[in-house]
Tab-separated table of C-alpha atoms in Angstrom:
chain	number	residue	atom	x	y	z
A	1	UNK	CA	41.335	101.454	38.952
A	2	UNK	CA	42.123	105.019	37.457
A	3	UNK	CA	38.573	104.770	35.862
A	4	UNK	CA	36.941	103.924	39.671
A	5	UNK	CA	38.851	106.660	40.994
A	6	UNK	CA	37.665	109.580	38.396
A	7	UNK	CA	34.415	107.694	39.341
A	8	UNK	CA	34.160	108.140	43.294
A	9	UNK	CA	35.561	111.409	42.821
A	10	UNK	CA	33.133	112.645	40.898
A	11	UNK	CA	30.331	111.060	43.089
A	12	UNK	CA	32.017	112.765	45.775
A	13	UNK	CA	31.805	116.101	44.033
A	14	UNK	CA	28.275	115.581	43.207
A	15	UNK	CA	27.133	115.053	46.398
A	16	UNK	CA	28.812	118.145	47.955
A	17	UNK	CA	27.573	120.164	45.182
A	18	UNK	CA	24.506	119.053	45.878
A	19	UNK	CA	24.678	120.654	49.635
A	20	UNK	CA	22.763	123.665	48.490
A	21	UNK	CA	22.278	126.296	51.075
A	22	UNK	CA	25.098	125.073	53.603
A	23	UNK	CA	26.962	127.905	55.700
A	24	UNK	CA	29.614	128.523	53.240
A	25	UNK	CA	32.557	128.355	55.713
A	26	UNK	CA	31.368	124.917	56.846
A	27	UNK	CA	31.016	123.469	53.276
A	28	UNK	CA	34.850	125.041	52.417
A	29	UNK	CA	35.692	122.974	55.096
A	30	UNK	CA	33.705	119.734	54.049
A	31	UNK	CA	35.557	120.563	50.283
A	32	UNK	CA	38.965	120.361	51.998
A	33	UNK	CA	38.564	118.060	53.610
A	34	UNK	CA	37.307	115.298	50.736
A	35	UNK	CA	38.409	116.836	47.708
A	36	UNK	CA	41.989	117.642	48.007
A	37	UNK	CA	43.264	114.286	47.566
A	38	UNK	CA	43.879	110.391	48.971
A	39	UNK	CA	44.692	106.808	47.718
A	40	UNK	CA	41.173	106.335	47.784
A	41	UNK	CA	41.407	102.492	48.838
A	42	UNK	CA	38.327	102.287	50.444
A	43	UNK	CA	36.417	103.169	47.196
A	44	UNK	CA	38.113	101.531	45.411
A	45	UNK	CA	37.894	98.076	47.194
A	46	UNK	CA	34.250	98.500	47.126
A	47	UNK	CA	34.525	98.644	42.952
A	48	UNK	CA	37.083	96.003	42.751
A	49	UNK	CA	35.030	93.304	44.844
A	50	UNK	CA	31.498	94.453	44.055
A	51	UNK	CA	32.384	93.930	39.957
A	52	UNK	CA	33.971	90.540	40.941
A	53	UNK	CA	31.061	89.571	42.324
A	54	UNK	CA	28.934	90.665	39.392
A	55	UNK	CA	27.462	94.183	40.477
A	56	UNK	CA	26.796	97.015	38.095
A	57	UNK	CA	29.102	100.085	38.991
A	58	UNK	CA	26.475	101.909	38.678
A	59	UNK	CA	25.523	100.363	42.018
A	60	UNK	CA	28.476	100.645	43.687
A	61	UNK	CA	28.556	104.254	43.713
A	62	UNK	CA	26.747	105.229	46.496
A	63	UNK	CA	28.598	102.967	49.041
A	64	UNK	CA	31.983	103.749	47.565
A	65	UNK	CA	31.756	107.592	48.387
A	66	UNK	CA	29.601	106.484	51.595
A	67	UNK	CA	32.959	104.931	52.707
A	68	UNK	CA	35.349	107.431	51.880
A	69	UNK	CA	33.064	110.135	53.667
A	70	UNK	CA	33.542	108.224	56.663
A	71	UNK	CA	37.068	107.735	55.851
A	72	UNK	CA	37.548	111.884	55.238
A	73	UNK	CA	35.604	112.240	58.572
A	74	UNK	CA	37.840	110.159	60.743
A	75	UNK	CA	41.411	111.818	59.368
A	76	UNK	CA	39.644	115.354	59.717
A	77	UNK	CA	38.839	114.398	63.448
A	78	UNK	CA	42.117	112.765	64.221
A	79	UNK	CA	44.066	115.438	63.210
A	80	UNK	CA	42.580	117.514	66.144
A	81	UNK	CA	44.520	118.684	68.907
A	82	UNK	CA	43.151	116.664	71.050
A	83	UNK	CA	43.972	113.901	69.323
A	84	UNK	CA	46.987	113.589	66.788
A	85	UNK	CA	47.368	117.381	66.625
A	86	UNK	CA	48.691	117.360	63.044
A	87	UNK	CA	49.001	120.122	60.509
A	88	UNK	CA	49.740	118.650	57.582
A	89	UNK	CA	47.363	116.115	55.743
A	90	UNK	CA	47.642	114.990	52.008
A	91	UNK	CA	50.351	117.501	51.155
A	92	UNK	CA	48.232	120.215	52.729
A	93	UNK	CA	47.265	121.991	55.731
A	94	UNK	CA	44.784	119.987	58.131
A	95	UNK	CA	41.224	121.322	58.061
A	96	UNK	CA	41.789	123.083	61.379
A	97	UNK	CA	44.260	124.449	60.661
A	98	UNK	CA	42.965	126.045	57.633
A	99	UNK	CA	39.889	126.481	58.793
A	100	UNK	CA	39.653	126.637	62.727
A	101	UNK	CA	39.110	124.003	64.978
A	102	UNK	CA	35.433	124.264	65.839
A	103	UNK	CA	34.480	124.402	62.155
A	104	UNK	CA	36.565	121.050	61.607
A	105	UNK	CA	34.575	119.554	64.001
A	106	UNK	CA	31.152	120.399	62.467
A	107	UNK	CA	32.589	119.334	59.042
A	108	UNK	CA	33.675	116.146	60.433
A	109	UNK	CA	30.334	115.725	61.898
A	110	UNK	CA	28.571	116.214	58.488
A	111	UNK	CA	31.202	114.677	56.379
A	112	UNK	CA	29.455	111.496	58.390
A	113	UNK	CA	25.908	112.197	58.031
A	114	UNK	CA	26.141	113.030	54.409
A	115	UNK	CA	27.988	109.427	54.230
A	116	UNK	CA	24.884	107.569	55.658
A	117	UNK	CA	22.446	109.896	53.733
A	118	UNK	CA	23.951	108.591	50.806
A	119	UNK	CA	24.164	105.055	51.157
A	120	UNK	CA	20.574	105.262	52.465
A	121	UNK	CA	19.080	106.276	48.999
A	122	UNK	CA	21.629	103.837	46.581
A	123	UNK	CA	19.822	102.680	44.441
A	124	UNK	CA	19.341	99.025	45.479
A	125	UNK	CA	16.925	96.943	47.261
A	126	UNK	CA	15.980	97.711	50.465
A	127	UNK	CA	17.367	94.700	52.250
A	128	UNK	CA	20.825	94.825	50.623
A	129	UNK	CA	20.678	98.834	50.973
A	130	UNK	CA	19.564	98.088	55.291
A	131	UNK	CA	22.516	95.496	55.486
A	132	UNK	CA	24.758	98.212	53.821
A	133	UNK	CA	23.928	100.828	56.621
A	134	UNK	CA	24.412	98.545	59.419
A	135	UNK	CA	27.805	97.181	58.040
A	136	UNK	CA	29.123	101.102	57.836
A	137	UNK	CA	27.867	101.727	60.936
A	138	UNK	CA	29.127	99.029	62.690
A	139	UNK	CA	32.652	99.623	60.804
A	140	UNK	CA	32.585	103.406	62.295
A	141	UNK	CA	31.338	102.937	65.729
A	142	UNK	CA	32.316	101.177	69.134
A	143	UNK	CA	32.610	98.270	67.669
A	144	UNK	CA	35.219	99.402	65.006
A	145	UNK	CA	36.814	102.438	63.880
A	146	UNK	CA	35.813	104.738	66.991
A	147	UNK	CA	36.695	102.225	69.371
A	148	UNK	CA	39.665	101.502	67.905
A	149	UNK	CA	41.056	104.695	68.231
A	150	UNK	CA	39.614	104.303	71.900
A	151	UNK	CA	42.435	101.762	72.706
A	152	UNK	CA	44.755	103.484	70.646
A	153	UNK	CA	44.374	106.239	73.144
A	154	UNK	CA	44.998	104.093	75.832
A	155	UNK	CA	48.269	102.473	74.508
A	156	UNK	CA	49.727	105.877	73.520
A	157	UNK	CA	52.498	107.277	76.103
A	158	UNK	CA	54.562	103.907	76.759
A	159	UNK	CA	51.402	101.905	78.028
A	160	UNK	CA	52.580	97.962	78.030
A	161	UNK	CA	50.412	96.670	75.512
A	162	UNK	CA	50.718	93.068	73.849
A	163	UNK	CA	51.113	92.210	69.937
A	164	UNK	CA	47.686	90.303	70.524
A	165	UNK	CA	46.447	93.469	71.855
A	166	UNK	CA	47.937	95.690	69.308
A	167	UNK	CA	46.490	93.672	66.247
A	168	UNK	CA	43.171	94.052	67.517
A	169	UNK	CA	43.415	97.629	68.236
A	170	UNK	CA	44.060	98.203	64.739
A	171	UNK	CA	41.890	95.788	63.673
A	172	UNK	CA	39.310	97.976	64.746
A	173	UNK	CA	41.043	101.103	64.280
A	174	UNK	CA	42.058	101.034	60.793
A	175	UNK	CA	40.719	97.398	59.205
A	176	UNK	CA	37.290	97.478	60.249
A	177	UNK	CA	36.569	100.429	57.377
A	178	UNK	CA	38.417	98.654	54.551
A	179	UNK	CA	36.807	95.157	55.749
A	180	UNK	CA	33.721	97.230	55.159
A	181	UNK	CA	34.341	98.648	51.891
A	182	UNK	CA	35.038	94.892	50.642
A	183	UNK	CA	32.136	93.880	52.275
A	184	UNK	CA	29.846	96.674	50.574
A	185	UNK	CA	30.610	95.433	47.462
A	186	UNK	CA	29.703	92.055	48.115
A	187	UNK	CA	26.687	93.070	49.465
A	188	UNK	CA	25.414	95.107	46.612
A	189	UNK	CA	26.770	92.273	44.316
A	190	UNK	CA	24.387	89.743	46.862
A	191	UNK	CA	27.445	87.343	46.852
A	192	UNK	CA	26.973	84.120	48.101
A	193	UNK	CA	28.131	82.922	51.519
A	194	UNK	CA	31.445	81.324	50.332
A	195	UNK	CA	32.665	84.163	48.648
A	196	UNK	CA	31.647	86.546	51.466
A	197	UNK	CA	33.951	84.430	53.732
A	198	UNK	CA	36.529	84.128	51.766
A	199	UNK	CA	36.329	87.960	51.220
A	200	UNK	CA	36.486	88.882	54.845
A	201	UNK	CA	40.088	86.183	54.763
A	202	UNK	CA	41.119	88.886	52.677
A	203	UNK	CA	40.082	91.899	54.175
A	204	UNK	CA	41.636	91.384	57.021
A	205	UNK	CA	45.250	90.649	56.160
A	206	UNK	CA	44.738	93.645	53.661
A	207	UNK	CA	43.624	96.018	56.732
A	208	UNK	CA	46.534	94.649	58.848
A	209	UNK	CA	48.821	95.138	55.663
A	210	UNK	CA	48.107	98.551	55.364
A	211	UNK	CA	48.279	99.610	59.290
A	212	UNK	CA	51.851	97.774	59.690
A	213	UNK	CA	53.016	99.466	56.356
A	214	UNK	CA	51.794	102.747	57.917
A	215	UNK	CA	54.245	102.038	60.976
A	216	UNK	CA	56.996	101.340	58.513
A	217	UNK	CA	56.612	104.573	56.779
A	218	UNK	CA	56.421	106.767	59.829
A	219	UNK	CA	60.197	105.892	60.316
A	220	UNK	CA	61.385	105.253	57.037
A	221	UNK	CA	59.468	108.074	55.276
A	222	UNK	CA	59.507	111.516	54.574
A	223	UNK	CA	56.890	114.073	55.423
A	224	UNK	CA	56.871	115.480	51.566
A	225	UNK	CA	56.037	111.738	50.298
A	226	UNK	CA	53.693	110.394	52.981
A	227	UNK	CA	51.835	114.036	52.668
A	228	UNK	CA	51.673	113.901	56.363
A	229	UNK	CA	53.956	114.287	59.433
A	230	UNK	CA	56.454	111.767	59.978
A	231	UNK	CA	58.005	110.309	62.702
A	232	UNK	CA	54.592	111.382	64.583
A	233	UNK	CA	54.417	108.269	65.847
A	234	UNK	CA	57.626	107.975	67.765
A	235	UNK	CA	57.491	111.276	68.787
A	236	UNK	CA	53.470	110.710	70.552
A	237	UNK	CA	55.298	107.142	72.101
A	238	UNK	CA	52.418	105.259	70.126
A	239	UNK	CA	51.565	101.439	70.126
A	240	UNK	CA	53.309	100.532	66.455
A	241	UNK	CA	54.223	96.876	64.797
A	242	UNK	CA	58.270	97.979	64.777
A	243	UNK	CA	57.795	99.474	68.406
A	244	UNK	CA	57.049	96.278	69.383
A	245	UNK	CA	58.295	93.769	67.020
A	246	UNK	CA	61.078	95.696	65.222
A	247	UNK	CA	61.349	96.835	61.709
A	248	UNK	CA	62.264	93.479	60.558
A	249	UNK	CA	59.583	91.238	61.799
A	250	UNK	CA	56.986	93.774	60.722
A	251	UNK	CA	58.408	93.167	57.305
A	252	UNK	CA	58.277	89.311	57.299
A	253	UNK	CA	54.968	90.092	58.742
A	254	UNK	CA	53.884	92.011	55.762
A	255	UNK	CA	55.002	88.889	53.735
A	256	UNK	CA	53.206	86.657	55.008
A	257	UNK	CA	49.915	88.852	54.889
A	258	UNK	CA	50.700	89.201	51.344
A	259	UNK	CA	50.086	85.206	50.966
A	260	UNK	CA	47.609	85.233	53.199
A	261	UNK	CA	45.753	87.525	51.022
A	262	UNK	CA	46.818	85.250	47.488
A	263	UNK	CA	45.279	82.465	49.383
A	264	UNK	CA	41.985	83.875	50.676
A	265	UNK	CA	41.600	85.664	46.872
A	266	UNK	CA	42.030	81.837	45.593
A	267	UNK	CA	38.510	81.073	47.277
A	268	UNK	CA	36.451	83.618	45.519
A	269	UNK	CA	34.611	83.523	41.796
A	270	UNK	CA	34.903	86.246	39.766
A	271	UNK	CA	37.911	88.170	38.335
A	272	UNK	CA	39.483	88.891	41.612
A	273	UNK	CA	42.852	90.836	39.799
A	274	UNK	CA	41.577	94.347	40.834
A	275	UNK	CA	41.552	92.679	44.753
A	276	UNK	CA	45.134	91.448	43.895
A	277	UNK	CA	46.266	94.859	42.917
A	278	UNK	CA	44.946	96.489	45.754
A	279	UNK	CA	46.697	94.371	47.857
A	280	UNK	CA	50.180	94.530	46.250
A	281	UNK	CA	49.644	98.222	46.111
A	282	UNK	CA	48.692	98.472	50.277
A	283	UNK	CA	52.198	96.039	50.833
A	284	UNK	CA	54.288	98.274	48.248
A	285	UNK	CA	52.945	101.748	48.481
A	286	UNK	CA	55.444	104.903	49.653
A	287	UNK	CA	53.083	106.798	51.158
């Protein structure tokens, strides 16, 4: 997994190198805002499935930086003020506030373009590389990422909201990118129906995983481990798992996802160990 991340990040470089003539301020900002860090998950799922599903990396590495463009796109738009209205991101200052909000904005918007322009000329067939496309875009969008933070601004402030509710919020919100990163792979890898299934089993306990152990860590962390403001959540009265549930049901509920991710893994060919990994690391990780 050390190997897939030197990988991505290089990809990542590349392609921002590659940005020749770009208004220097606004590529600073599209630098900051990719290269200064993160777990890279999202890449990394796409790796760890697409290999055990019998892809070359070497085709994998268009939709593993297409993801985490998206990804970088999202946290450098959330972090707005007129949305989370953070200043600290990855152990460093947000890209507004380093580099002005209106810039931030425009990076965010190209961080996303450059994310599609890449996937759109992988090297792959043109069916797999079509079905690729739609499955980001449908991750990002209404039906997923976007709209998920949609009803996350709706719940924040002390709106009632239901657990039902809540896990479909961040469903959307926060599991509809990694369920796309696992499902990039397996597209590029052509994996049969079975394993795409069981995949998606596993996708989303792993994306509902890593939002309640998010929750956990805005209370029980610090800001100079997560990298990022704690206690933001409490303080913005958002929708959260221990909110609603308390500290120690969202724990038992991280338990159970864990199994629920060792049984979906169970259904899939392949050497699934770098998917087991992931998921031990998105239950265990401090920040």
């Amino acid at each position: 997994m050390d190997a897939w991340r030197a990988r991505v990040d290089a990809a990542l470089a590349s392609a921002l190198d590659g940005l020749d003539g770009t208004e220097p301020a606004l590529l600073a900002a599209m630098r900051h805002a990719v290269l200064l860090g993160g777990k890279r998950m999202r890449p990394q799922l796409v790796y760890a499935t697409g290999t055990a599903c019998g892809a070359r990396e070497d085709d994998l590495d268009a939709a593993a930086a297409a993801v985490e463009l998206v990804h970088a796109y999202s946290l450098v738009h959330d972090d707005l003020p007129a949305l989370d209205d953070d200043a600290l991101r990855r152990g460093q200052p947000t890209v507004h506030v380093a580099h002005g909000e209106a810039t931030a904005i425009v990076a965010g918007d190209a961080l996303q373009a450059l994310a599609f322009s890449l996937l759109a000329h992988a090297p792959l067939a043109d069916a797999r590389r079509v079905a690729m496309l739609a499955e980001l875009a449908s991750a990002s969008g209404a039906a997923g990422m976007c709209g998920g933070q949609a009803f996350d601004l709706a719940a924040t402030g002390g709106a009632p909201i239901t657990l039902d509710a809540l896990e479909r919020l961040h469903a959307m919100k926060t599991g509809a990118l990694l369920r796309a990163a696992v499902r990039l792979g397996a597209l590029a890898a052509a994996a049969d129906a079975a394993t795409r299934s069981a995949l998606d089993r596993y996708a989303d306990a792993l994306g509902l995983a890593f939002q309640i152990r998010d929750d956990l860590l805005d209370i029980e962390g610090d800001s100079a481990t997560l990298g990022k403001t704690a206690g933001k959540d409490a303080a913005q009265d958002k929708a959260t798992f221990p909110a609603l549930i308390g500290v120690e049901a969202s724990r038992a509920r991280l338990r159970e996802l864990a199994q629920r991710m060792q049984d979906a893994l169970a259904g899939c060919s392949g050497d699934t160990r770098a998917l087991a990994a992931l998921g031990r690391r998105v239950i265990e990780r401090d920040h």
